[in-house]
GROMACS .gro file of C-alpha atoms in nm:
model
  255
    1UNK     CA    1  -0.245  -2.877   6.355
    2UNK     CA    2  -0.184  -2.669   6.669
    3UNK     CA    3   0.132  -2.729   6.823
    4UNK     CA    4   0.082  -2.918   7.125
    5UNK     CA    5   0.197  -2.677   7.477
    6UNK     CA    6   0.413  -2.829   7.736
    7UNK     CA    7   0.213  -2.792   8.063
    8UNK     CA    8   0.396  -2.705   8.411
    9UNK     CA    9   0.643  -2.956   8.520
   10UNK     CA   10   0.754  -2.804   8.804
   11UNK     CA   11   0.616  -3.076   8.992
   12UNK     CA   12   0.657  -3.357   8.804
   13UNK     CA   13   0.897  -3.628   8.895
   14UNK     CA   14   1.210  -3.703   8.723
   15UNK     CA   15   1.084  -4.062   8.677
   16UNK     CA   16   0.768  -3.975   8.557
   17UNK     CA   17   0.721  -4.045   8.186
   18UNK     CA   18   0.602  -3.739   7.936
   19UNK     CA   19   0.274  -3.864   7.725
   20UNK     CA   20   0.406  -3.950   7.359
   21UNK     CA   21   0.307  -3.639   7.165
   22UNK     CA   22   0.459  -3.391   7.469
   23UNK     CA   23   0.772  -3.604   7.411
   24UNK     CA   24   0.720  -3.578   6.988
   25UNK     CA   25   0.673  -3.207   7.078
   26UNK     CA   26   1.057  -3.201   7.177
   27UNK     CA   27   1.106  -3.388   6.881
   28UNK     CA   28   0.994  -3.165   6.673
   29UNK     CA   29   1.151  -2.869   6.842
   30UNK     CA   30   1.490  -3.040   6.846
   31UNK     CA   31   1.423  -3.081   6.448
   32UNK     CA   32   1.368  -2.744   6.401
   33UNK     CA   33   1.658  -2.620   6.582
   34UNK     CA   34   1.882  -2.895   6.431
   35UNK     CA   35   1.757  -2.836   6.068
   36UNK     CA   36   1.528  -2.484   6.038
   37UNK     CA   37   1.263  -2.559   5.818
   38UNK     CA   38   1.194  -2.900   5.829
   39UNK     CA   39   0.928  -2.925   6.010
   40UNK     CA   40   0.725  -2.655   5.834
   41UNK     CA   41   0.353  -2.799   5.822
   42UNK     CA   42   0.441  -3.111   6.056
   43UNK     CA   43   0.147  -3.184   6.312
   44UNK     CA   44   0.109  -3.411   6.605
   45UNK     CA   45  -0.138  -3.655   6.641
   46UNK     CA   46  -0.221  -3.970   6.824
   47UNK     CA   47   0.118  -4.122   6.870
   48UNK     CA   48   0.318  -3.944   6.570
   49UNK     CA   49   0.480  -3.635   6.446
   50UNK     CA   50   0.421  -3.617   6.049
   51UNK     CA   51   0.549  -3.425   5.759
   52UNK     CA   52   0.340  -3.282   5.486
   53UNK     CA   53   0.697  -3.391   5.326
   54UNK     CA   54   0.615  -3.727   5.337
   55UNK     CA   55   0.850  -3.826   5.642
   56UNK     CA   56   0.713  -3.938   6.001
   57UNK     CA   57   0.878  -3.982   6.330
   58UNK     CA   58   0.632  -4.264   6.604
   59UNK     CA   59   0.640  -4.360   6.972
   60UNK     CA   60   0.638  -4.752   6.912
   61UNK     CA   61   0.498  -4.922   7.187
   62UNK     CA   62   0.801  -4.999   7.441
   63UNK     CA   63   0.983  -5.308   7.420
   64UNK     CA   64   1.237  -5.286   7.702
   65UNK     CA   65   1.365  -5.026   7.968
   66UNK     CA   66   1.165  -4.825   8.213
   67UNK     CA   67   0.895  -4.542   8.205
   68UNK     CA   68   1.189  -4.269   8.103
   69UNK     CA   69   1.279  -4.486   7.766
   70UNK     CA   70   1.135  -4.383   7.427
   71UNK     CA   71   1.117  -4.651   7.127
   72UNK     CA   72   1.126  -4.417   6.824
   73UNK     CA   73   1.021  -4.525   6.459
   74UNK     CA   74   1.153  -4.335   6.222
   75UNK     CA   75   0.971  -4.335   5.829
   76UNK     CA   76   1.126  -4.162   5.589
   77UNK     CA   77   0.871  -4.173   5.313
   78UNK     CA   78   0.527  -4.291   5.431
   79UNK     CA   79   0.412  -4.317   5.076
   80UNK     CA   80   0.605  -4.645   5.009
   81UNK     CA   81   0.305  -4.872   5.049
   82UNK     CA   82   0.160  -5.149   5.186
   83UNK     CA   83   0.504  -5.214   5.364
   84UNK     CA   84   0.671  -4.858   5.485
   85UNK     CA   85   1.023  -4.876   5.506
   86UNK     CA   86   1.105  -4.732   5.891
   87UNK     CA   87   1.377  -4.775   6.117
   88UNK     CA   88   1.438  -4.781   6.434
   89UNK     CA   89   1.594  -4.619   6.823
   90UNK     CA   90   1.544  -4.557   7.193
   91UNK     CA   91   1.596  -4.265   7.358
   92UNK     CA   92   1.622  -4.272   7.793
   93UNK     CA   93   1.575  -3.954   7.966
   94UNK     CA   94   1.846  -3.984   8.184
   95UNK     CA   95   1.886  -3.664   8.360
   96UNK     CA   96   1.525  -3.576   8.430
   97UNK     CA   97   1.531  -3.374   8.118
   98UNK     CA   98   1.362  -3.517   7.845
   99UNK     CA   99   1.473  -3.242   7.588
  100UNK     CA  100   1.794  -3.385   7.595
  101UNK     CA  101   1.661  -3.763   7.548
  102UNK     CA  102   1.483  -3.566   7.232
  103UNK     CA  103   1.826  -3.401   7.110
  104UNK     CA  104   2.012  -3.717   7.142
  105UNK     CA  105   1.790  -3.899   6.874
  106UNK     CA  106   1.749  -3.577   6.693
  107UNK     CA  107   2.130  -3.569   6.637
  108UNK     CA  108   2.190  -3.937   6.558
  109UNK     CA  109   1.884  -4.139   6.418
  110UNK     CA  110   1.714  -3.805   6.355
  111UNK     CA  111   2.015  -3.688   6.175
  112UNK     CA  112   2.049  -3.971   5.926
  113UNK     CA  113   1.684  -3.971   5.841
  114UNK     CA  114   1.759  -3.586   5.734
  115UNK     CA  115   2.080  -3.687   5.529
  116UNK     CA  116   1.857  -4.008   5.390
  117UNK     CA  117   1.617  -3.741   5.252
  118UNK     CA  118   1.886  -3.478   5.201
  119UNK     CA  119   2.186  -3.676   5.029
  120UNK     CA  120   2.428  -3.338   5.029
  121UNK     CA  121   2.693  -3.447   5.331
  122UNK     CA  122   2.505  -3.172   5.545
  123UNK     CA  123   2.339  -3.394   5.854
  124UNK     CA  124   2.555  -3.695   5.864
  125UNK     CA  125   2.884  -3.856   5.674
  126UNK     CA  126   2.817  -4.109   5.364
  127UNK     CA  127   3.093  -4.403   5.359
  128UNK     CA  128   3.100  -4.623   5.078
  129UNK     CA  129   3.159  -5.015   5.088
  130UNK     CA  130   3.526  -4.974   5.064
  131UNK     CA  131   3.636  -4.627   5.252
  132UNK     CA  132   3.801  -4.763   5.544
  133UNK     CA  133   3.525  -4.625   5.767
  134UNK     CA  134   3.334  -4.841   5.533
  135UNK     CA  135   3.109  -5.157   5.594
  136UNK     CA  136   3.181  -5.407   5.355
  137UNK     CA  137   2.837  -5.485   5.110
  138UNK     CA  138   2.670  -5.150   5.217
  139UNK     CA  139   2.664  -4.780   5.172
  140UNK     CA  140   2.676  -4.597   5.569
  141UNK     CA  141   2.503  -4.288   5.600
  142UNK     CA  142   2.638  -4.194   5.999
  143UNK     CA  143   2.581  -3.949   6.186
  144UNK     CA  144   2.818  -3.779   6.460
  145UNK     CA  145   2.930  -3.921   6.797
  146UNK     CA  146   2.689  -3.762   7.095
  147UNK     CA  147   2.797  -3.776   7.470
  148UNK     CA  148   2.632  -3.698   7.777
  149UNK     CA  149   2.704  -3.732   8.116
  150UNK     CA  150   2.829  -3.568   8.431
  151UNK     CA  151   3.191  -3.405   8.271
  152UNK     CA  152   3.201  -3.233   7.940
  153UNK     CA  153   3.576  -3.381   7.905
  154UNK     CA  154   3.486  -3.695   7.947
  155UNK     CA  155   3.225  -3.640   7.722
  156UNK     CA  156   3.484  -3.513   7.487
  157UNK     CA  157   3.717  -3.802   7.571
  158UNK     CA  158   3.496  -4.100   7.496
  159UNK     CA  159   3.310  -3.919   7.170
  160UNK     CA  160   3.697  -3.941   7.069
  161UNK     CA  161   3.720  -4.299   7.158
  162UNK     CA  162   3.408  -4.417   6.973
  163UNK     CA  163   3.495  -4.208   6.665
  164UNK     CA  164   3.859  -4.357   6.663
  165UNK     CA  165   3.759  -4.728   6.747
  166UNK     CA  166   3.560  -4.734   6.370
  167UNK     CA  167   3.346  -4.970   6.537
  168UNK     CA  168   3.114  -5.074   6.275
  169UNK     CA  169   3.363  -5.108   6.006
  170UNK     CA  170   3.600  -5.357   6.220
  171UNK     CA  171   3.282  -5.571   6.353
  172UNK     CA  172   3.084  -5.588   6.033
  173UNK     CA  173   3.101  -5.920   5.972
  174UNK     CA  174   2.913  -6.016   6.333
  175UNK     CA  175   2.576  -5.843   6.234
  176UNK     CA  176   2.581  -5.782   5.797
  177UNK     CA  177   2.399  -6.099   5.724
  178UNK     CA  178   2.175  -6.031   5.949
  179UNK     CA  179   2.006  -5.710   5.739
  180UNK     CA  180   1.740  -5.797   5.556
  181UNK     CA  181   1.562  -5.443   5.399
  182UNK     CA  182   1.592  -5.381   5.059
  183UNK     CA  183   1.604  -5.021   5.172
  184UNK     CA  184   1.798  -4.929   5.460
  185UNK     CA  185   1.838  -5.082   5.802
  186UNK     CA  186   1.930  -4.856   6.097
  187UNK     CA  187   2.239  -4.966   6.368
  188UNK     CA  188   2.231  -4.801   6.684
  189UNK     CA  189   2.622  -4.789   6.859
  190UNK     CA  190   2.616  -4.711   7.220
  191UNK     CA  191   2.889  -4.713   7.496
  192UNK     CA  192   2.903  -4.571   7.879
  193UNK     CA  193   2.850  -4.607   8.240
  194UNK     CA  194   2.999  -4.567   8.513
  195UNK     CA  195   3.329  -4.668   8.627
  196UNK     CA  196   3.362  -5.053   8.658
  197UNK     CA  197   2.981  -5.097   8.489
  198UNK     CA  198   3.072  -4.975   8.162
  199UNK     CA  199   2.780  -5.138   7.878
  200UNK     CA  200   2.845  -5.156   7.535
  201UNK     CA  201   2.551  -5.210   7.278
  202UNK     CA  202   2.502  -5.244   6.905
  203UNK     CA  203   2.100  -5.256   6.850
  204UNK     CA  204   2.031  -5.372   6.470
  205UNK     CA  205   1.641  -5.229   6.374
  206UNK     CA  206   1.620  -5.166   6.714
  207UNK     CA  207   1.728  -5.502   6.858
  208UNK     CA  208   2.012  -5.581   7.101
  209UNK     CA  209   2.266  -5.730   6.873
  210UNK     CA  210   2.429  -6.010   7.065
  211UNK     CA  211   2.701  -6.114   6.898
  212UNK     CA  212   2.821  -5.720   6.734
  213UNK     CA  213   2.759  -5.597   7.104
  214UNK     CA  214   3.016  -5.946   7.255
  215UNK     CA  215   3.255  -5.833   6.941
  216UNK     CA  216   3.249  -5.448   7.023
  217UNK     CA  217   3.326  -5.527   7.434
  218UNK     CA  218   3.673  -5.640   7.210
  219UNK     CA  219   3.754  -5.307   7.105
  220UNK     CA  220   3.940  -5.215   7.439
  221UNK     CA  221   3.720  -4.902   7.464
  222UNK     CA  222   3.846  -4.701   7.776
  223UNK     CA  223   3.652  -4.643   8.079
  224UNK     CA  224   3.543  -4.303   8.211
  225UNK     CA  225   3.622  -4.133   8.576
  226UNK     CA  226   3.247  -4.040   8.615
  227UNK     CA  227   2.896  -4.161   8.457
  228UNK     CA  228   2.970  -4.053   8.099
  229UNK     CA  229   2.760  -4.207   7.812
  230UNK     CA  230   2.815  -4.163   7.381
  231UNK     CA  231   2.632  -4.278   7.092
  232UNK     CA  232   2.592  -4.264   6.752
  233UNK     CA  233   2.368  -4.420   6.483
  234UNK     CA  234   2.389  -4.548   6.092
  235UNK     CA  235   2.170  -4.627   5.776
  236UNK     CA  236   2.306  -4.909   5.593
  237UNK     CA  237   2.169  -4.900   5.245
  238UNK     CA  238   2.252  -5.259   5.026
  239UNK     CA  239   2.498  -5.210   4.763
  240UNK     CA  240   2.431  -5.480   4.475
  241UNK     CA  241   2.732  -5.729   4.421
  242UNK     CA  242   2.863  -5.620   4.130
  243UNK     CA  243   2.852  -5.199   4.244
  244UNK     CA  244   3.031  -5.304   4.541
  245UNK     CA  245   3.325  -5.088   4.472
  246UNK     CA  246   3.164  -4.758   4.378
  247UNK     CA  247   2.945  -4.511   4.563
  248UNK     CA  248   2.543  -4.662   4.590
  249UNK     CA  249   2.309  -4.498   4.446
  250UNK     CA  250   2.128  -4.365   4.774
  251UNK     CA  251   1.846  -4.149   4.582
  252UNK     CA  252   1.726  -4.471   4.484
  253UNK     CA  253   1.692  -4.628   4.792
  254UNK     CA  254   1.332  -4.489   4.859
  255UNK     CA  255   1.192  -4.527   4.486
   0.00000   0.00000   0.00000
């Protein structure tokens, strides 16, 4: 399938939303840069970028947020059938550049998808249940800490704080029971703002978590000077009861 061309912008407002597959188009760029080679054979149609490979990235119809937020789906292995195990993320174009709202899932959801079909350490970390960046119960395939906002230290600073906070592992018990895939379910960490209107969010399957988001608002992150916003994302795979002190097998996850 012909890759799809960007058209002029020049004129087009900041708060203007791309179509779907312009904004997949990034996607797939972002892939490509992120991971040469992955793409190879991937075409865009209708509403999704898909892989000859078997994996598929969607614009889901959007749920909350304004015209510059993307809901993204993200299926690893579309041949899992009736019921295709996907997970998902939102993306918000917040400085007028939507190639950066397309890197930021590419290197967080995006990247654990790659690990999920990669399994060699080389797109995101793999935790088991009891390494003390751990969840308890589950196998964490996360991927690194993104910032971006107005300061690259501050960036720097709060990608720092989020890292060293171990959010997920010291809140676990506010959102486990409440994953339900036999597969993998995906948890989306985000923290910024602006000075005095910081926002912290956990989204679970892309969900607002209440009570993991009221337990991470404990965690004493620190505010930034200027706008500054991080984020990072993780597959929880279920480990069975009595494995729960080993490694999970995550090849199996998809078979």
């Amino acid at each position: 399938m012909p890759w799809i061309r960007r058209r002029a912008r020049e004129a087009r407002s900041a708060e203007e939303r791309l179509p779907d597959l312009e904004f997949l188009a990034l996607v797939k760029a972002s892939l490509e840069e992120y991971a040469p080679g992955v793409t190879r054979g991937a075409g865009l149609k209708g509403n999704s970028l898909s892989s000859p490979q078997g994996w598929a990235v969607g614009v889901a119809p959007r749920r909350h947020g304004g015209a510059r937020h993307y809901d993204l789906v993200a299926l690893p292995d579309v041949s899992i059938q009736p019921d295709v195990p996907c997970f998902m993320d939102c993306v918000v174009t917040m400085s007028g550049d939507p190639r950066k709202a397309a890197d930021a899932w590419v290197q967080t959801a995006g990247a654990c998808m790659l690990e999920l079909l990669d399994l060699r350490g080389r797109f995101a970390d793999h935790a088991g249940p009891a390494h003390e960046r751990g969840v308890a119960g589950w196998h964490s395939i996360t991927s690194g800490t993104v910032g971006f906002g107005l300061d690259t230290a501050e960036n720097h600073r709060l990608q720092s704080a989020l890292l060293d906070a171990n959010v997920l592992h010291r809140i676990a018990d506010t959102f486990t029971a409440d994953l339900e895939s036999p597969y993998f379910s995906g948890v989306k960490v985000f923290y910024g703002g602006r000075p005095g209107a910081m926002k912290v969010e956990i989204r679970v399957n892309g969900e607002r978590h209440e009570a993991a988001s009221a337990a991470m608002t404990t965690l004493n992150l620190p505010e930034p000077s200027v706008f500054t916003a991080v984020r990072y994302y993780a597959l929880l795979l279920p480990v069975p009861a009595a494995d729960a002190q080993t490694s999970h097998p995550v090849g199996a996850a998809l078979k």
